[in-house]
Short mmCIF file of C-alpha atoms in Angstrom, two decimals:
data_model
loop_
_atom_site.label_atom_id
_atom_site.label_comp_id
_atom_site.label_asym_id
_atom_site.label_seq_id
_atom_site.Cartn_x
_atom_site.Cartn_y
_atom_site.Cartn_z
CA MET A 1031 96.84 11.11 25.26
CA THR A 1032 94.77 13.95 25.34
CA GLY A 1033 91.43 12.48 24.25
CA HIS A 1034 89.57 10.10 26.53
CA VAL A 1035 88.51 7.31 23.76
CA ASP A 1036 84.63 6.28 24.21
CA ARG A 1037 84.79 2.16 24.65
CA THR A 1038 81.42 1.54 23.22
CA ARG A 1039 82.12 2.98 20.18
CA PRO A 1040 85.64 2.16 19.25
CA GLY A 1041 87.55 4.85 17.28
CA ARG A 1042 85.64 7.80 18.24
CA ALA A 1043 87.15 10.61 20.94
CA GLU A 1044 84.29 11.67 23.55
CA PRO A 1045 84.65 15.61 23.53
CA GLU A 1046 85.67 17.42 26.29
CA GLY A 1047 82.48 18.53 27.40
CA GLY A 1048 80.77 15.13 27.91
CA PRO A 1049 79.32 12.75 25.57
CA VAL A 1050 77.18 13.94 22.83
CA VAL A 1051 72.83 14.38 23.65
CA GLU A 1052 70.63 13.03 21.18
CA PRO A 1053 67.37 14.28 21.15
CA ARG A 1054 64.81 11.62 23.19
CA PRO A 1055 62.03 10.06 20.88
CA GLY A 1056 59.71 11.52 23.47
CA ARG A 1057 60.40 14.72 22.78
CA ALA A 1058 61.18 14.31 19.22
CA ALA A 1059 57.22 12.87 18.39
CA ARG A 1060 55.69 15.45 21.17
CA LEU A 1061 57.41 18.39 19.01
CA GLY A 1062 55.76 16.42 16.20
CA GLY A 1063 52.39 16.36 17.35
CA VAL A 1064 52.94 19.82 18.23
CA LEU A 1065 53.73 21.05 14.84
CA TYR A 1066 50.89 19.01 13.73
CA LEU A 1067 48.59 20.70 15.64
CA VAL A 1068 50.10 24.32 14.61
CA THR A 1069 49.30 23.11 10.75
CA PHE A 1070 45.65 23.33 12.04
CA ALA A 1071 46.20 26.62 14.24
CA SER A 1072 47.57 28.41 10.88
CA SER A 1073 45.84 26.96 8.14
CA ILE A 1074 42.03 27.21 9.09
CA PRO A 1075 41.99 30.80 10.03
CA ALA A 1076 44.11 31.35 6.55
CA VAL A 1077 41.22 30.48 4.58
CA LEU A 1078 38.94 33.26 6.28
CA LEU A 1079 41.42 35.87 5.64
CA LEU A 1080 42.33 34.96 2.29
CA ALA A 1081 39.03 35.18 1.33
CA PRO A 1082 39.22 39.14 -0.41
CA VAL A 1083 41.61 37.95 -2.77
CA LEU A 1084 40.41 34.36 -3.83
CA ASP A 1085 36.77 35.59 -3.72
CA ARG A 1086 36.31 39.28 -5.24
CA VAL A 1087 37.17 39.32 -8.77
CA GLY A 1088 37.96 42.68 -8.66
CA PHE A 1089 40.41 42.96 -5.58
CA VAL A 1090 43.22 44.34 -7.41
CA THR A 1091 41.44 47.63 -8.55
CA GLU A 1092 40.11 48.01 -5.06
CA SER A 1093 41.60 50.34 -2.58
CA GLY A 1094 41.84 49.67 1.20
CA SER A 1095 44.24 47.78 3.65
CA GLU A 1096 46.17 44.29 3.20
CA VAL A 1097 46.82 43.75 6.16
CA ARG A 1098 43.93 41.06 6.13
CA VAL A 1099 45.39 38.96 3.57
CA LEU A 1100 49.39 39.62 4.45
CA VAL A 1101 48.48 38.26 7.54
CA GLY A 1102 46.69 35.09 5.76
CA CYS A 1103 49.98 34.85 3.26
CA LEU A 1104 52.14 34.53 6.90
CA LEU A 1105 49.80 31.93 7.94
CA ASP A 1106 50.11 29.77 4.88
CA VAL A 1107 53.80 30.07 5.56
CA VAL A 1108 54.12 29.14 8.73
CA ASN A 1109 51.85 25.90 7.90
CA ALA A 1110 54.25 24.98 5.11
CA LEU A 1111 56.67 25.68 7.36
CA ALA A 1112 54.94 23.05 10.21
CA CYS A 1113 54.33 20.85 7.45
CA VAL A 1114 57.76 20.28 6.80
CA GLY A 1115 58.62 20.50 10.49
CA THR A 1116 56.52 17.58 11.32
CA ALA A 1117 58.13 15.24 9.16
CA VAL A 1118 62.00 16.37 10.15
CA ALA A 1119 60.58 15.89 13.83
CA LEU A 1120 59.22 12.95 13.28
CA TRP A 1121 62.20 11.13 11.15
CA PRO A 1122 64.56 9.76 14.25
CA VAL A 1123 61.05 8.21 15.41
CA VAL A 1124 59.58 6.30 12.28
CA ALA A 1125 63.42 5.64 10.47
CA ARG A 1126 64.83 3.37 13.20
CA THR A 1127 62.18 0.67 12.57
CA HIS A 1128 61.14 2.03 8.64
CA PRO A 1129 63.49 4.42 7.29
CA THR A 1130 62.03 3.02 3.54
CA LEU A 1131 58.94 5.11 4.80
CA ALA A 1132 59.88 7.23 6.98
CA LEU A 1133 61.84 8.81 3.93
CA GLY A 1134 58.75 8.30 1.96
CA PHE A 1135 57.13 10.71 4.48
CA LEU A 1136 59.94 13.49 4.49
CA ALA A 1137 59.63 13.89 1.27
CA SER A 1138 56.06 14.04 0.66
CA ARG A 1139 56.15 16.43 2.88
CA ILE A 1140 58.68 18.88 1.64
CA ILE A 1141 56.71 19.05 -1.45
CA GLU A 1142 53.33 20.03 0.41
CA GLY A 1143 55.49 22.86 2.08
CA ALA A 1144 56.82 24.11 -1.30
CA VAL A 1145 53.66 23.63 -3.02
CA ILE A 1146 52.10 26.11 -0.65
CA MET A 1147 55.13 28.64 -0.66
CA ILE A 1148 54.59 28.64 -4.24
CA GLY A 1149 50.60 29.51 -4.00
CA VAL A 1150 51.77 32.26 -1.10
CA VAL A 1151 54.00 33.62 -3.58
CA CYS A 1152 50.96 34.00 -6.19
CA LEU A 1153 48.65 35.89 -3.70
CA LEU A 1154 51.96 38.39 -2.89
CA GLY A 1155 52.16 39.41 -6.50
CA VAL A 1156 48.71 40.15 -6.46
CA VAL A 1157 49.03 42.57 -3.29
CA THR A 1158 52.17 43.90 -4.98
CA LEU A 1159 49.90 44.79 -8.01
CA ARG A 1160 47.35 46.52 -6.46
CA ARG A 1161 49.93 48.29 -4.55
CA ASP A 1162 52.07 49.76 -7.59
CA VAL A 1163 49.47 49.81 -10.20
CA GLY A 1164 46.16 48.58 -8.86
CA GLY A 1165 43.73 50.18 -6.85
CA ALA A 1166 40.79 52.71 -7.42
CA GLY A 1167 40.63 53.78 -11.25
CA ALA A 1168 43.43 51.49 -11.98
CA ASP A 1169 43.52 49.74 -15.66
CA PRO A 1170 40.57 47.00 -16.06
CA SER A 1171 43.07 44.41 -17.55
CA LEU A 1172 44.87 44.01 -14.27
CA VAL A 1173 42.46 42.07 -12.88
CA HIS A 1174 43.01 39.74 -15.56
CA VAL A 1175 46.75 39.12 -14.76
CA ALA A 1176 45.28 38.62 -10.64
CA ARG A 1177 42.61 36.50 -11.51
CA ALA A 1178 45.78 34.02 -13.01
CA LEU A 1179 48.08 34.42 -9.77
CA VAL A 1180 44.53 33.28 -7.74
CA ALA A 1181 44.29 30.64 -10.38
CA VAL A 1182 48.03 29.44 -9.81
CA ARG A 1183 46.83 29.34 -6.43
CA GLY A 1184 43.68 27.48 -6.54
CA TRP A 1185 46.32 24.63 -8.23
CA THR A 1186 49.00 24.90 -5.61
CA PHE A 1187 46.33 24.33 -3.27
CA LEU A 1188 44.67 21.61 -4.79
CA LEU A 1189 47.84 19.85 -5.34
CA GLY A 1190 49.44 20.75 -2.63
CA PRO A 1191 47.20 20.46 1.10
CA GLY A 1192 44.91 18.69 -1.13
CA LEU A 1193 46.95 15.81 -3.24
CA MET A 1194 49.90 15.51 -0.67
CA PRO A 1195 48.31 15.13 2.24
CA SER A 1196 47.59 11.20 1.11
CA ILE A 1197 50.97 10.41 0.14
CA ASN A 1198 52.36 11.20 3.37
CA ALA A 1199 49.62 9.67 5.33
CA GLY A 1200 49.96 7.07 3.04
CA PHE A 1201 53.78 6.61 4.15
CA LEU A 1202 53.53 7.48 8.12
CA ALA A 1203 50.64 5.78 9.27
CA SER A 1204 51.85 2.44 7.54
CA ALA A 1205 55.03 2.62 10.10
CA LEU A 1206 52.77 3.80 13.30
CA HIS A 1207 49.98 0.90 12.59
CA ARG A 1208 53.00 -1.45 11.91
CA THR A 1209 54.53 -0.94 15.13
CA ALA A 1210 51.37 0.15 17.19
CA VAL A 1211 53.04 3.51 19.41
CA VAL A 1212 50.04 4.61 18.65
CA PRO A 1213 46.79 3.33 19.04
CA ARG A 1214 45.89 1.89 15.92
CA VAL A 1215 42.71 3.31 15.43
CA ILE A 1216 44.48 6.36 14.86
CA PRO A 1217 46.37 5.02 11.85
CA MET A 1218 43.89 3.34 10.29
CA LEU A 1219 41.96 6.64 10.02
CA GLY A 1220 44.84 7.77 7.68
CA LEU A 1221 45.04 4.19 5.84
CA VAL A 1222 41.14 4.80 5.24
CA GLY A 1223 41.41 8.01 4.46
CA ALA A 1224 44.50 8.27 2.00
CA PRO A 1225 42.61 6.68 -1.13
CA LEU A 1226 39.45 8.66 -0.01
CA LEU A 1227 41.28 11.36 -0.03
CA LEU A 1228 43.41 10.65 -3.85
CA ALA A 1229 40.08 9.98 -5.33
CA SER A 1230 38.25 13.08 -4.28
CA THR A 1231 41.46 14.86 -5.34
CA LEU A 1232 41.34 13.42 -9.06
CA VAL A 1233 37.48 14.39 -9.26
CA THR A 1234 38.31 17.73 -8.32
CA TYR A 1235 41.05 17.89 -10.55
CA PHE A 1236 39.25 16.29 -13.84
CA ASN A 1237 36.56 19.09 -12.62
CA GLY A 1238 38.50 21.92 -13.67
CA ASN A 1239 39.17 22.04 -10.02
CA HIS A 1240 35.99 22.61 -8.90
CA GLN A 1241 34.80 20.52 -6.16
CA ILE A 1242 31.71 18.47 -5.74
CA ALA A 1243 30.59 19.33 -1.67
CA ALA A 1244 30.18 15.83 -1.21
CA VAL A 1245 32.71 13.75 -2.72
CA ALA A 1246 35.10 16.30 -0.76
CA ALA A 1247 33.87 15.85 2.99
CA VAL A 1248 33.56 12.06 2.33
CA GLY A 1249 37.67 12.56 1.17
CA VAL A 1250 38.47 15.57 3.71
CA ALA A 1251 37.37 14.05 7.06
CA PRO A 1252 39.10 11.43 7.85
CA ILE A 1253 42.48 12.79 6.98
CA PHE A 1254 41.04 15.38 9.08
CA LEU A 1255 40.63 13.26 11.82
CA TRP A 1256 43.51 11.40 11.42
CA GLU A 1257 46.13 14.36 11.69
CA LEU A 1258 44.02 16.05 14.82
CA SER A 1259 44.19 12.91 16.51
CA LEU A 1260 47.71 12.06 15.92
CA GLY A 1261 48.57 15.35 16.61
CA LEU A 1262 46.69 15.64 19.92
CA ARG A 1263 48.05 12.04 20.54
CA LEU A 1264 51.78 12.72 20.00
CA ALA A 1265 51.73 15.83 21.81
CA ILE A 1266 49.77 14.82 24.63
CA ARG A 1267 51.40 11.52 25.23
CA GLY A 1268 54.51 10.93 23.09
CA LEU A 1269 54.76 7.35 21.48
CA GLY A 1270 53.82 4.38 23.16
CA GLU A 1271 56.02 1.28 23.39
CA PRO A 1272 56.38 -0.78 20.26
CA THR A 1273 53.46 -3.88 20.26
CA ASN A 1274 54.85 -7.58 19.82
CA GLU A 1275 50.87 -7.90 18.23
CA PRO A 1276 51.04 -8.94 14.77
CA ALA A 1277 49.37 -5.55 12.83
CA LEU A 1278 45.97 -6.16 11.19
CA GLN A 1279 46.65 -7.62 7.56
CA LEU A 1280 45.34 -4.63 5.37
CA PRO A 1281 44.77 -5.45 1.19
#
């Protein structure tokens, strides 16, 4: 018999190169934290870089370089991939104790990333129009086509990075609060912020995708702090040991 049988796992042969090394939970958690920070580092500059195509009505009929917009779109792609990456990295950690919550977190992050990508495609469509048939002296009707694409991107921004963080915060914060592998004040920010962001998003939705500044600020702040504090904690210190103390009973 040429293969050595692993006695701890009956029926499974150990490969010739030695036992399979599985990723350590600590490394996965740190990777998830780094990817959370990447979402901040990519999404915030993207908002500034995309201002010309989002705010200038006649952008498609103007001449000039589109590099700024292309860089902003690329950062949105990075943001979308990092969103999915956070869930993939944290999946093996959360699924050990709360597989259903881990699956919900993974699914919601995939949806968020996919919706962001739809918005990116819309803005790249505006850039293509500007290059091929737009620019100075172009048919003014192109403005309506471009603004329609920008409007679609606006709704994807509301339903993607606007709505979905409240959903995935509900899943992940619930799991982390129960196991207390991070200080419970961090998942509490997520649990408090999730319904606030959901309510704020619904107000914007029924207001024709026009934000009310005060409502938006109240809805965004706790989720912003939740994701930032979680990313920093995981990237710097990783996960702690699960506690045996009962979690605070939430209503």
